[in-house]
PDB file of C-alpha atoms and ligand atoms in Angstrom:
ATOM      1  CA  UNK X   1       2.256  29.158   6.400  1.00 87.00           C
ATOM      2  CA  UNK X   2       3.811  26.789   3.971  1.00 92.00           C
ATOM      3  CA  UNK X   3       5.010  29.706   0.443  1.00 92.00           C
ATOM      4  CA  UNK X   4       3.644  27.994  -2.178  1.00 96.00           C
ATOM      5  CA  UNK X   5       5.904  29.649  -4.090  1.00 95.00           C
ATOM      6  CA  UNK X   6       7.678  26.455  -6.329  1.00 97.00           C
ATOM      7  CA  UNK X   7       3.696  26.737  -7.898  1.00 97.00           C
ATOM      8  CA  UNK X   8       2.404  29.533 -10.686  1.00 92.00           C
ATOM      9  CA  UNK X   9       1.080  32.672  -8.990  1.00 91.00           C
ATOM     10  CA  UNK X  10      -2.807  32.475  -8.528  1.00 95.00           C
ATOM     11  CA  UNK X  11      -2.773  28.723  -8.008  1.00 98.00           C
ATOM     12  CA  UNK X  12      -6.069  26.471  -8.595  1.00 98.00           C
ATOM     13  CA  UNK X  13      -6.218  23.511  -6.243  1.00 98.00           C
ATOM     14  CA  UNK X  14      -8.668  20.483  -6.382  1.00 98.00           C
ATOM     15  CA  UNK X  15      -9.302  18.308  -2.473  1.00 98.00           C
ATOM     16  CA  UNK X  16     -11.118  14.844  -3.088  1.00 98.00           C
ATOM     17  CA  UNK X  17     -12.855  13.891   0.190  1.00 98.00           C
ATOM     18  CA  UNK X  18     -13.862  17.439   1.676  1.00 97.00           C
ATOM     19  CA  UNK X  19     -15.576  16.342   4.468  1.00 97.00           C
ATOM     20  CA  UNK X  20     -12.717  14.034   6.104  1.00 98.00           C
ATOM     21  CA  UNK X  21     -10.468  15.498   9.471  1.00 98.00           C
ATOM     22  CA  UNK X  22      -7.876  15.966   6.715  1.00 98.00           C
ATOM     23  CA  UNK X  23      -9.171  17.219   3.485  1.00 98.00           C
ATOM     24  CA  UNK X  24     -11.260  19.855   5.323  1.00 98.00           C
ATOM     25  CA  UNK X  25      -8.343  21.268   7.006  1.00 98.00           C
ATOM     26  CA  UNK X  26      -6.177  21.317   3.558  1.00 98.00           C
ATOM     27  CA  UNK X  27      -9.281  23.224   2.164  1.00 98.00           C
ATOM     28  CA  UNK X  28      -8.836  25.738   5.161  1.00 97.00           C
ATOM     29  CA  UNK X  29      -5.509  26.484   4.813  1.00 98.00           C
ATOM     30  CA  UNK X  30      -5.365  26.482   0.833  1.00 98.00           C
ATOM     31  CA  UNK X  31      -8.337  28.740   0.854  1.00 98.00           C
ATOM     32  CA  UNK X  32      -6.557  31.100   3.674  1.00 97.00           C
ATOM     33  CA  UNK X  33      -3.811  31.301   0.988  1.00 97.00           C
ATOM     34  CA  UNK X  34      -2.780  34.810  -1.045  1.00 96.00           C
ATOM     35  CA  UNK X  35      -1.299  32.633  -3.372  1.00 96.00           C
ATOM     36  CA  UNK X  36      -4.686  30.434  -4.040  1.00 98.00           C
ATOM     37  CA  UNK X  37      -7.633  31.464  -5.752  1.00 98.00           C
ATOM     38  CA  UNK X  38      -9.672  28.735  -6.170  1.00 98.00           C
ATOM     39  CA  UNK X  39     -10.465  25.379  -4.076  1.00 98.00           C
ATOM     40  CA  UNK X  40     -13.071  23.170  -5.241  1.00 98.00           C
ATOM     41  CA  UNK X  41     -14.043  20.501  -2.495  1.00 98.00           C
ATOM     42  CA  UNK X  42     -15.355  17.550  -3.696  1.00 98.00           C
ATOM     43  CA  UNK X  43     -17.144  15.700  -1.126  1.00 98.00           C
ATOM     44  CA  UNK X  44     -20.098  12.727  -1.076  1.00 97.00           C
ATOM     45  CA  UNK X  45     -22.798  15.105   1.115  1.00 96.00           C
ATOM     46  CA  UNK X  46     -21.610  18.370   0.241  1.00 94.00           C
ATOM     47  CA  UNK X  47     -20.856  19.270   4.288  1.00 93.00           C
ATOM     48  CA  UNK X  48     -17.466  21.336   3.352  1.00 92.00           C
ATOM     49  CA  UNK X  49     -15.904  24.368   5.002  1.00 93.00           C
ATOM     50  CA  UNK X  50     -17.501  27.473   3.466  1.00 95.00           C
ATOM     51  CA  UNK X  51     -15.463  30.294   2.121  1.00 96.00           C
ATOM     52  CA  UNK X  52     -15.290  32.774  -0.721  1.00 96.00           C
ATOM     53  CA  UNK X  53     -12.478  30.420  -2.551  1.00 98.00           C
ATOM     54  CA  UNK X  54     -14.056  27.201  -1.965  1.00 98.00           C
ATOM     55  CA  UNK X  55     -16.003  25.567  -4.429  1.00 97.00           C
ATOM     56  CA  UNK X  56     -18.437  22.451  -3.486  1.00 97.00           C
ATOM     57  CA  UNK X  57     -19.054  19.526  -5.668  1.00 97.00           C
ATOM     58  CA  UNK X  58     -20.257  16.299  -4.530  1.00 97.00           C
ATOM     59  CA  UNK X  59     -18.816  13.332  -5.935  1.00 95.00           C
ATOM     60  CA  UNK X  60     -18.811   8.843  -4.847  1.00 95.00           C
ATOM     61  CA  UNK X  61     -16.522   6.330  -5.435  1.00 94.00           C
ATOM     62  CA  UNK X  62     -19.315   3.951  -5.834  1.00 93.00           C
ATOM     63  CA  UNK X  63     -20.426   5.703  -9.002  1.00 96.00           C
ATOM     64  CA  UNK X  64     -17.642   6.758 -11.210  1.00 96.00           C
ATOM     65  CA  UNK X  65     -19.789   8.451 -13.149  1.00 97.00           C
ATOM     66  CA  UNK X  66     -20.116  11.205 -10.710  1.00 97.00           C
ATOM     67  CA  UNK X  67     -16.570  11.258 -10.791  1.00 97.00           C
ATOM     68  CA  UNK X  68     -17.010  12.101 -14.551  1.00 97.00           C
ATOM     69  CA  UNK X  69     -19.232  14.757 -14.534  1.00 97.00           C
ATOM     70  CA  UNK X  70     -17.724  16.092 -11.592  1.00 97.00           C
ATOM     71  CA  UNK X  71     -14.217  16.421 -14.189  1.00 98.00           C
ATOM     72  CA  UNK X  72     -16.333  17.668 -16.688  1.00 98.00           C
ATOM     73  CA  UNK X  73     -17.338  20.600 -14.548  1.00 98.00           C
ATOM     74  CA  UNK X  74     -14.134  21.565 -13.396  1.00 98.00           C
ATOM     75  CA  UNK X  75     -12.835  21.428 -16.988  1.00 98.00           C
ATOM     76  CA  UNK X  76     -15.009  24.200 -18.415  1.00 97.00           C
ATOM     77  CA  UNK X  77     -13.267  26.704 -15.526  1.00 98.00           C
ATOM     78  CA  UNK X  78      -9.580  25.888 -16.033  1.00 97.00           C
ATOM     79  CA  UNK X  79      -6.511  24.492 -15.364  1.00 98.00           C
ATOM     80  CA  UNK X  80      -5.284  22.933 -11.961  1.00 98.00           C
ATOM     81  CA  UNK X  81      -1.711  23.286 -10.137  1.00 98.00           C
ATOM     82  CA  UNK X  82      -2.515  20.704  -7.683  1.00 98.00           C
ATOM     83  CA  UNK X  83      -5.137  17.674  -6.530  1.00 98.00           C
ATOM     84  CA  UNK X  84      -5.176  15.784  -3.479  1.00 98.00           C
ATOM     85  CA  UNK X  85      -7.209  13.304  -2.991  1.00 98.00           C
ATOM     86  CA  UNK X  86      -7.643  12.961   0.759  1.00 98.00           C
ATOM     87  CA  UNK X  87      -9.871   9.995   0.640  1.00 98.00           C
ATOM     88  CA  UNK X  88      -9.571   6.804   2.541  1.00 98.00           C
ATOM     89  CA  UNK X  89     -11.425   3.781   4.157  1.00 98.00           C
ATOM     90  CA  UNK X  90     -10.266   2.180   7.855  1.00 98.00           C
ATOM     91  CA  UNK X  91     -13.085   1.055   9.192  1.00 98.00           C
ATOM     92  CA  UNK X  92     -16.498   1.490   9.194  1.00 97.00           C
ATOM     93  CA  UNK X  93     -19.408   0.299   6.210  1.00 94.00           C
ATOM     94  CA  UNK X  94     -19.297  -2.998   7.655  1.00 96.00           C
ATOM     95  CA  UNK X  95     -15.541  -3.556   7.851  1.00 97.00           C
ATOM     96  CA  UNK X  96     -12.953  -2.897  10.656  1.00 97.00           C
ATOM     97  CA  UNK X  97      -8.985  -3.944  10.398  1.00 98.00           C
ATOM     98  CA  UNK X  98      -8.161  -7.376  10.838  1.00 98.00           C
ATOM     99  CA  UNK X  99      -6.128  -8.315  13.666  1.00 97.00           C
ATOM    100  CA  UNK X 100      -5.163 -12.026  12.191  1.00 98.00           C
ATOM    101  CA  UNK X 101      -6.484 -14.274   9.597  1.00 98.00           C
ATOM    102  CA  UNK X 102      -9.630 -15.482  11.192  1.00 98.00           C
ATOM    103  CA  UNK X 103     -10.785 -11.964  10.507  1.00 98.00           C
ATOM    104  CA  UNK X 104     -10.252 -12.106   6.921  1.00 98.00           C
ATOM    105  CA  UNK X 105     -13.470 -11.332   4.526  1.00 98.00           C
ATOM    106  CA  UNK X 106     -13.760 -11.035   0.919  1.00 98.00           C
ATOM    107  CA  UNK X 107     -16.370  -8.154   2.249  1.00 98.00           C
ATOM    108  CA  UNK X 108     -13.288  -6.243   3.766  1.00 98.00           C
ATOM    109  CA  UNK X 109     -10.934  -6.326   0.965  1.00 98.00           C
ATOM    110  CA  UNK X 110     -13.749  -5.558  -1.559  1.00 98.00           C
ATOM    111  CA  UNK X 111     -14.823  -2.599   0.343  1.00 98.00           C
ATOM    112  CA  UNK X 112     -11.132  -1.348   0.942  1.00 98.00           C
ATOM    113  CA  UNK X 113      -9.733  -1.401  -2.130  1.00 98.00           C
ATOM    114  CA  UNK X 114     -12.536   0.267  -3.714  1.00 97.00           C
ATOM    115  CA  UNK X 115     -12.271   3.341  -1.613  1.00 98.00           C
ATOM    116  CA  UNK X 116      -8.488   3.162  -1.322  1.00 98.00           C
ATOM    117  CA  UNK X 117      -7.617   2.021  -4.496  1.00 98.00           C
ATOM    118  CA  UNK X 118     -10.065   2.275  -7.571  1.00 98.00           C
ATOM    119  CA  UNK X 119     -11.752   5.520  -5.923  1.00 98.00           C
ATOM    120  CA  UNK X 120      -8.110   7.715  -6.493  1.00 98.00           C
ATOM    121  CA  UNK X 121      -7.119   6.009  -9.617  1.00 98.00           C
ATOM    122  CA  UNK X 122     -10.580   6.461 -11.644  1.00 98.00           C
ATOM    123  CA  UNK X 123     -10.150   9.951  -9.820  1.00 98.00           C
ATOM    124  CA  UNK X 124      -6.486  10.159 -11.646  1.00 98.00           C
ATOM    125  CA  UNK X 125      -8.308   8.676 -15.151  1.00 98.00           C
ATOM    126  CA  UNK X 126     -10.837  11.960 -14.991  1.00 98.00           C
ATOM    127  CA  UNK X 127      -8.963  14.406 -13.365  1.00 98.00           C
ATOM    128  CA  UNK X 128      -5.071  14.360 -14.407  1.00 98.00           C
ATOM    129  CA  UNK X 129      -6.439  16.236 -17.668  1.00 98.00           C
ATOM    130  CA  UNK X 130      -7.360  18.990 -15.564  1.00 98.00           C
ATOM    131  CA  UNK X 131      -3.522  19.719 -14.771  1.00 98.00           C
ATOM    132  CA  UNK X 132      -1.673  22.197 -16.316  1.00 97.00           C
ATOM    133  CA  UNK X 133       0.797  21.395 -19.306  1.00 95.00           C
ATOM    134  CA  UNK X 134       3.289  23.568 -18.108  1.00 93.00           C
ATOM    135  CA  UNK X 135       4.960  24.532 -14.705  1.00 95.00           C
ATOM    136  CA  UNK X 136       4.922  22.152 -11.892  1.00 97.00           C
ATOM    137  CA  UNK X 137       1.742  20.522 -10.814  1.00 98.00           C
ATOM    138  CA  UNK X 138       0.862  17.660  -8.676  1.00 98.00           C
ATOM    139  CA  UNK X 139      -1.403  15.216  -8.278  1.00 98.00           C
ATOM    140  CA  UNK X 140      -1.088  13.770  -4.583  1.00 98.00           C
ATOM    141  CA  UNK X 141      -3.137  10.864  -2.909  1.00 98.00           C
ATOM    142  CA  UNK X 142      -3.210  10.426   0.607  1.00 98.00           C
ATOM    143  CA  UNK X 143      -1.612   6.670   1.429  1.00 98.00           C
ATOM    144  CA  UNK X 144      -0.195   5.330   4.787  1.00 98.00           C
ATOM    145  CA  UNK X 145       3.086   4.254   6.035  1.00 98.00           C
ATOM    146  CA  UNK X 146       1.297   0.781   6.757  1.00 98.00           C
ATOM    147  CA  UNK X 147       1.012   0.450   3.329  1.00 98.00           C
ATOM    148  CA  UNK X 148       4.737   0.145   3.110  1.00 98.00           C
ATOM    149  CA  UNK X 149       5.391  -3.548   2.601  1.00 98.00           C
ATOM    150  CA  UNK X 150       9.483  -3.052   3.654  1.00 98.00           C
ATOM    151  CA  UNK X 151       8.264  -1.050   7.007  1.00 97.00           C
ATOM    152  CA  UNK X 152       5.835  -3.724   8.190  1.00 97.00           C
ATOM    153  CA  UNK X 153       7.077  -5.343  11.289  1.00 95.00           C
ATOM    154  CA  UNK X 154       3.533  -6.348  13.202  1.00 95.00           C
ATOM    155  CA  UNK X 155       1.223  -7.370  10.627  1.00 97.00           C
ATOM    156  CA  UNK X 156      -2.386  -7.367  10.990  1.00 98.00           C
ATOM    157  CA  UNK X 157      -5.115  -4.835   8.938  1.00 98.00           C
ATOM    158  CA  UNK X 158      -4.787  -6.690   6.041  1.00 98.00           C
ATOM    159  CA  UNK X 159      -7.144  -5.377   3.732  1.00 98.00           C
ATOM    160  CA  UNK X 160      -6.141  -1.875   4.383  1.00 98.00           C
ATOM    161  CA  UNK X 161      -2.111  -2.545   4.236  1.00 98.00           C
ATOM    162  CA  UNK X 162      -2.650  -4.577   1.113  1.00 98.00           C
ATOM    163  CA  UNK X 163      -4.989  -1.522  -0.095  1.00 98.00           C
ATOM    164  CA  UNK X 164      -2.387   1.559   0.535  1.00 98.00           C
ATOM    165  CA  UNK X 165       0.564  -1.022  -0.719  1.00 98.00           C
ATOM    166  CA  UNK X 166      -1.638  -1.255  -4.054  1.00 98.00           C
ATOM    167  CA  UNK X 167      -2.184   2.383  -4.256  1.00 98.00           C
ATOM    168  CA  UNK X 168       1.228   3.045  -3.910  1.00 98.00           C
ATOM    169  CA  UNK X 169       1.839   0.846  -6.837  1.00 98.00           C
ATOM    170  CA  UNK X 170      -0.597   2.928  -8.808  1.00 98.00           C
ATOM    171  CA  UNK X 171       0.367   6.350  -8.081  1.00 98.00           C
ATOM    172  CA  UNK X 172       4.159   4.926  -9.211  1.00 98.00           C
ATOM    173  CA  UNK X 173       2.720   3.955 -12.190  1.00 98.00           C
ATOM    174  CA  UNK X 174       0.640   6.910 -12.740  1.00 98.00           C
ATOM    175  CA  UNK X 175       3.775   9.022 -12.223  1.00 98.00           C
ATOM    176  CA  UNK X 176       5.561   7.270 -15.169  1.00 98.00           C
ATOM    177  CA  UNK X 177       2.847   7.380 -17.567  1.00 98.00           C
ATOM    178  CA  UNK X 178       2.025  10.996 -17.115  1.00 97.00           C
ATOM    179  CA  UNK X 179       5.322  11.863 -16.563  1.00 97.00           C
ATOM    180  CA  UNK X 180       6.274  10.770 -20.534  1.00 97.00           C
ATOM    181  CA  UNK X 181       4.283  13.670 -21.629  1.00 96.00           C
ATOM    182  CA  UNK X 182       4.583  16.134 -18.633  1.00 96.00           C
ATOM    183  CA  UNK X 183       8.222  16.678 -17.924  1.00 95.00           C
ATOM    184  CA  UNK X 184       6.976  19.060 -14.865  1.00 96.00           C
ATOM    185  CA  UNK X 185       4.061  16.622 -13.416  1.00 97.00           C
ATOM    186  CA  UNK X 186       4.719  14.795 -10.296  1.00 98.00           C
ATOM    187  CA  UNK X 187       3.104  12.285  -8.602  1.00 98.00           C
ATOM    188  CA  UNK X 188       3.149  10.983  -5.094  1.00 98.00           C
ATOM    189  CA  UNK X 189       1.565   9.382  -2.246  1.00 98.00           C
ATOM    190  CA  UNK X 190       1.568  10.871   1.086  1.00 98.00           C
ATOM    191  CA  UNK X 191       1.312   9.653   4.535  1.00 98.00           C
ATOM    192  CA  UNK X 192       0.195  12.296   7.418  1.00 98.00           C
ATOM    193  CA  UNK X 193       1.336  10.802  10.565  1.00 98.00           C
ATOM    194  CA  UNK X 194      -0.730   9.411  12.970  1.00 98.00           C
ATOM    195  CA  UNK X 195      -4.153  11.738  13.001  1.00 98.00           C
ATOM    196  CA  UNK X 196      -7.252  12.609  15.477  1.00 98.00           C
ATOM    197  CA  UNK X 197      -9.921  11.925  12.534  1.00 98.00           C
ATOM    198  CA  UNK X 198     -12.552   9.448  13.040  1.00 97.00           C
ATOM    199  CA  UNK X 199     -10.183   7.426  10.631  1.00 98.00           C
ATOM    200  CA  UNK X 200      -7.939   7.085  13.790  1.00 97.00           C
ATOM    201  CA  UNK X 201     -10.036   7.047  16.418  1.00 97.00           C
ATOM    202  CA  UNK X 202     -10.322   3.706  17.415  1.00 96.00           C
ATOM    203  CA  UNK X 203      -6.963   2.787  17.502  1.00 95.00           C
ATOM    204  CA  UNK X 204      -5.535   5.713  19.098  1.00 96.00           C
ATOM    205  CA  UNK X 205      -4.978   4.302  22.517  1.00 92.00           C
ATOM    206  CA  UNK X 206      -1.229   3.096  21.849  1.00 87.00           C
ATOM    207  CA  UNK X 207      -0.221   6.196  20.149  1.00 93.00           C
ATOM    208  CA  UNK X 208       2.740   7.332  22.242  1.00 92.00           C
ATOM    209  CA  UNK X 209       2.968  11.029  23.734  1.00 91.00           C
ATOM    210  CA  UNK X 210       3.026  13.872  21.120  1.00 92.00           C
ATOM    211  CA  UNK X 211       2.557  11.044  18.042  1.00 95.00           C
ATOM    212  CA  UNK X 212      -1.175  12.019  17.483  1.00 97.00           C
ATOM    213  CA  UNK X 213      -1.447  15.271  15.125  1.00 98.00           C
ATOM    214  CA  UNK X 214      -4.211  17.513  14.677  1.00 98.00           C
ATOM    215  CA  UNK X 215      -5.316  17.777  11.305  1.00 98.00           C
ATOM    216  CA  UNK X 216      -4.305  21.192  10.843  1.00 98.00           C
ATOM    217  CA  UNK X 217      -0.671  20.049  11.794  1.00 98.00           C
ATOM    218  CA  UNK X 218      -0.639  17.644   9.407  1.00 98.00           C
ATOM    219  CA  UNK X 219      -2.028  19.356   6.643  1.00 98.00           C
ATOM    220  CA  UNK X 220       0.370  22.395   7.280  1.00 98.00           C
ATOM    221  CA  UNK X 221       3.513  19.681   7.016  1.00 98.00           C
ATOM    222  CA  UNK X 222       2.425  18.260   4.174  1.00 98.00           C
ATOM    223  CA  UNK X 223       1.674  21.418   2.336  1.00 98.00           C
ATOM    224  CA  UNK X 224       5.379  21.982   3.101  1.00 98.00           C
ATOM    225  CA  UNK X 225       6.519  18.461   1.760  1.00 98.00           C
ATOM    226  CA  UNK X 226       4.354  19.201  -1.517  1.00 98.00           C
ATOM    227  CA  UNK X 227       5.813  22.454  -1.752  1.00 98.00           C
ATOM    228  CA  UNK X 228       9.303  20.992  -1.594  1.00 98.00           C
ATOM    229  CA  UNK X 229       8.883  18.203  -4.286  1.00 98.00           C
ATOM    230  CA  UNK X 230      10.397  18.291  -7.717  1.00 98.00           C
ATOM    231  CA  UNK X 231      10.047  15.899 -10.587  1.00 98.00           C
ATOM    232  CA  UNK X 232      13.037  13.210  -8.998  1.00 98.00           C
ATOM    233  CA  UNK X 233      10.709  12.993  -5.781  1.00 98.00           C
ATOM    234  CA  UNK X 234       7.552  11.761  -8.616  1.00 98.00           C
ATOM    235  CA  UNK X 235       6.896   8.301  -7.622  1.00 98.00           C
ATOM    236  CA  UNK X 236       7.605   7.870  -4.529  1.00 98.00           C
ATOM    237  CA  UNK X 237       5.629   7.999  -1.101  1.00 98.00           C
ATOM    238  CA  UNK X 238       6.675  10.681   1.296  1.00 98.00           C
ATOM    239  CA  UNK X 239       5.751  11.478   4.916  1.00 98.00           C
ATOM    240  CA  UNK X 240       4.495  14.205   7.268  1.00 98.00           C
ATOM    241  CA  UNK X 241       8.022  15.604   7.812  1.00 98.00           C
ATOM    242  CA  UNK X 242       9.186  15.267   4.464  1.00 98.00           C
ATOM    243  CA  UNK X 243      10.802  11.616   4.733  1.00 98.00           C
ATOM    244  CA  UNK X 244      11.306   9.214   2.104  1.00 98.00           C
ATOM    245  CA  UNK X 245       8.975   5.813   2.812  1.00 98.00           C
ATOM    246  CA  UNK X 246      10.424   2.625   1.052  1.00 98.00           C
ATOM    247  CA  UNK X 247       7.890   0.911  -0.355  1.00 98.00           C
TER     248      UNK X 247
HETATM  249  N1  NAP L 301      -5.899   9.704  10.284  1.00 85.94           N
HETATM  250  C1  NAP L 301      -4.762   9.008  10.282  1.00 85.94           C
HETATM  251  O1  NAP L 301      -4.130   8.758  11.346  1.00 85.94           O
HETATM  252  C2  NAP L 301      -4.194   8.516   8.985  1.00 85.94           C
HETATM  253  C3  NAP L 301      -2.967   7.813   9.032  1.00 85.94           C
HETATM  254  C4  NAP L 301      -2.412   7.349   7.838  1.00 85.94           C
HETATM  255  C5  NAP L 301      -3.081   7.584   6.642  1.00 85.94           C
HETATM  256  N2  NAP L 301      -4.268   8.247   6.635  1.00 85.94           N
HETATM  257  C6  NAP L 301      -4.957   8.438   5.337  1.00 85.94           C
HETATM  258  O2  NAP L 301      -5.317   9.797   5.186  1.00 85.94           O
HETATM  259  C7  NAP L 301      -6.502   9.891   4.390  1.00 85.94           C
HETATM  260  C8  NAP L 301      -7.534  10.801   5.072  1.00 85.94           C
HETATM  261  O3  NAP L 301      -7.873  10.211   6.303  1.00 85.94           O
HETATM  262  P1  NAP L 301      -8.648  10.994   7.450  1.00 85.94           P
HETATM  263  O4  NAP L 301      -7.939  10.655   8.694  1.00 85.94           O
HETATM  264  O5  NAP L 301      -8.892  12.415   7.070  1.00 85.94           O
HETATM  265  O6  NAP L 301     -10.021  10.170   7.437  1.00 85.94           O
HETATM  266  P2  NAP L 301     -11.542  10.605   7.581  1.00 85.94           P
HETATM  267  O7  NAP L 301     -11.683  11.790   8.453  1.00 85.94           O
HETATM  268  O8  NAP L 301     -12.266   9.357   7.920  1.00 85.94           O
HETATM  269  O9  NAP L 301     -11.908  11.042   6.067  1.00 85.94           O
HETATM  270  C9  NAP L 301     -12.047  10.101   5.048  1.00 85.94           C
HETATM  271  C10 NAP L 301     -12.652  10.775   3.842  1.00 85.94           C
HETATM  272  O10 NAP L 301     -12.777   9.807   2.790  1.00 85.94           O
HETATM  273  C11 NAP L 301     -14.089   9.896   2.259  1.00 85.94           C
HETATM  274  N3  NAP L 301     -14.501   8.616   1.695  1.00 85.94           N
HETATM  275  C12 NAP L 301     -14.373   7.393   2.255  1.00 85.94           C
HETATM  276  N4  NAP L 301     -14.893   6.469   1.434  1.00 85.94           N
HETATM  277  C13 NAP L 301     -15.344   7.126   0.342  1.00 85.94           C
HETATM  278  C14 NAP L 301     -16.010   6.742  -0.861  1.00 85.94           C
HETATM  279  N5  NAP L 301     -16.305   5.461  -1.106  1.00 85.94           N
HETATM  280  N6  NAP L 301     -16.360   7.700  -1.774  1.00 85.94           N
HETATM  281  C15 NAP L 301     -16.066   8.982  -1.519  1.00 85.94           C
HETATM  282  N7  NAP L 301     -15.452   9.435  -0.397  1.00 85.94           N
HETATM  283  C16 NAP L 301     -15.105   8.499   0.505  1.00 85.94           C
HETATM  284  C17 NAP L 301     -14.951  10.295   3.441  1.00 85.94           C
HETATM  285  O11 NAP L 301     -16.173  10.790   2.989  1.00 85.94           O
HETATM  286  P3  NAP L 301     -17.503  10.812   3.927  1.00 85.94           P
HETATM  287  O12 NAP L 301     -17.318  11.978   4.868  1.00 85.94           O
HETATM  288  O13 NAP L 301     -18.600  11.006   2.948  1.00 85.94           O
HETATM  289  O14 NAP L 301     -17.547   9.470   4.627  1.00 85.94           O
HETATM  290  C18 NAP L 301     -14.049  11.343   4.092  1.00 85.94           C
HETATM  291  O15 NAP L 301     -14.173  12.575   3.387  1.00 85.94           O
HETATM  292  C19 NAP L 301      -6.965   8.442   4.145  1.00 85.94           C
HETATM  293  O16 NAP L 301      -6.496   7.994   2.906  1.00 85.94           O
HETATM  294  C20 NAP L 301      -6.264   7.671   5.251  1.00 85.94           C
HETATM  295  O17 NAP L 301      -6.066   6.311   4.902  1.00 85.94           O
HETATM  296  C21 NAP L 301      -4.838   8.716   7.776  1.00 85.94           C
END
């Protein structure tokens, strides 16, 4: 089990998108944690583990005022060490990744960089207030290798590349405006590795050998990769095992 220990003792821990393959298993391990007393799970239904620590609140991109009053509950019971916002849209609600330009939609990109993009940075408007002002915190969105313009070498899935490439920008730029006042903050994006979610599941097929995590793997690594970070990593988009990702 990843220490925890570059966090304060009795850590309070926020996951946005409870109900997905990997925000529910970063809820169970956070909330099987000595070091972590609370974990609110904010989720659209509300269908999140259960568990003494665990805290449900429902939340939707689609209405940012939920995302407001959702920040305005959590700010009347205290200060956060870390958030993660575990959301993300692949497919599904109408869209699914385009293979080449004859699948393009304005339907698809709409769609995608709502949920991928102006769902975790209204989420960063309401909830980086809810850090800490001292120690180290993060605030931690989960992106995608894909969305690495440098790494792309087979095109295709437009609207979800150009999505995670855009959130990438905004977590960067997150990280340097809330870094000017928070010399301890960090900021990153995170990509899990290849995972058996219903995100994945239709394009698992070519996944070589060994390549396809369970969630529980790949929330344990990356609990171990935010563990790890320190204010030089804020910025920047890291992987499963801890790697670098050039944008
Ligand atoms: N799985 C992979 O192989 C993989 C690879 C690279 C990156 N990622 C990234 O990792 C993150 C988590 O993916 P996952 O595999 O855990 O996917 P998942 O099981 O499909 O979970 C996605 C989560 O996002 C929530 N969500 C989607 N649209 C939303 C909206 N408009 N408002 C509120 N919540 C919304 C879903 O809520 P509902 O349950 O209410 O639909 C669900 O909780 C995503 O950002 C994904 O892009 C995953």
């Amino acid at each position: 089990m990843t220490p925890l220990a570059s966090f304060s003792d009795n850590m309070r821990v926020i996951v946005i998108g409870a109900t997905g393959g990997i925000g529910r298993a970063f809820i169970e391990s956070l909330a099987a944690h000595d070091r972590v007393t609370d974990v609110y799970a904010l989720s659209r239904t509300g269908a999140v583990p259960r568990g003494d620590k665990i805290k449900p609140l429902t939340f939707d991109f689609s209405d940012v005022e939920t995302i407001k009053a959702g920040a305005e509950v959590l700010r009347e019971t205290g200060k956060f060490d870390l958030i993660i916002v575990a959301t993300g849209l692949l497919h599904g609600n109408g869209i699914s990744p385009e293979k080449s330009t004859r699948d393009l939609s304005h339907d698809a990109f709409a769609k995608s960089f709502a949920a991928n993009v102006a769902g975790p940075a209204l989420t960063a408007k309401y909830f980086l207030p809810l850090l800490k002002r001292d120690g180290k915190t993060v605030f931690t969105a989960l992106s995608a290798r894909v969305g690495s313009i440098s790494d792309n070498r087979m095109g295709g899935w437009y609207a979800y590349r150009a999505a995670k490439a855009a959130l990438n920008m905004v977590l960067k730029n997150l990280s340097i405006e809330h870094g000017r006042r928070f010399k301890e903050s960090i900021i990153v994006g995170l990509h899990p590795g290849t995972v058996d979610t219903d995100l994945s599941k239709p394009f698992q097929g070519n996944v070589p050998d060994g390549k396809l995590f369970t969630a529980e793997y790949s929330a344990a690594h990356l609990l171990d990769v935010i563990d790890g970070l320190t204010v030089e990593d804020t910025g920047d988009l890291f992987a499963w095992d801890g790697q670098r990702i050039a944008f």
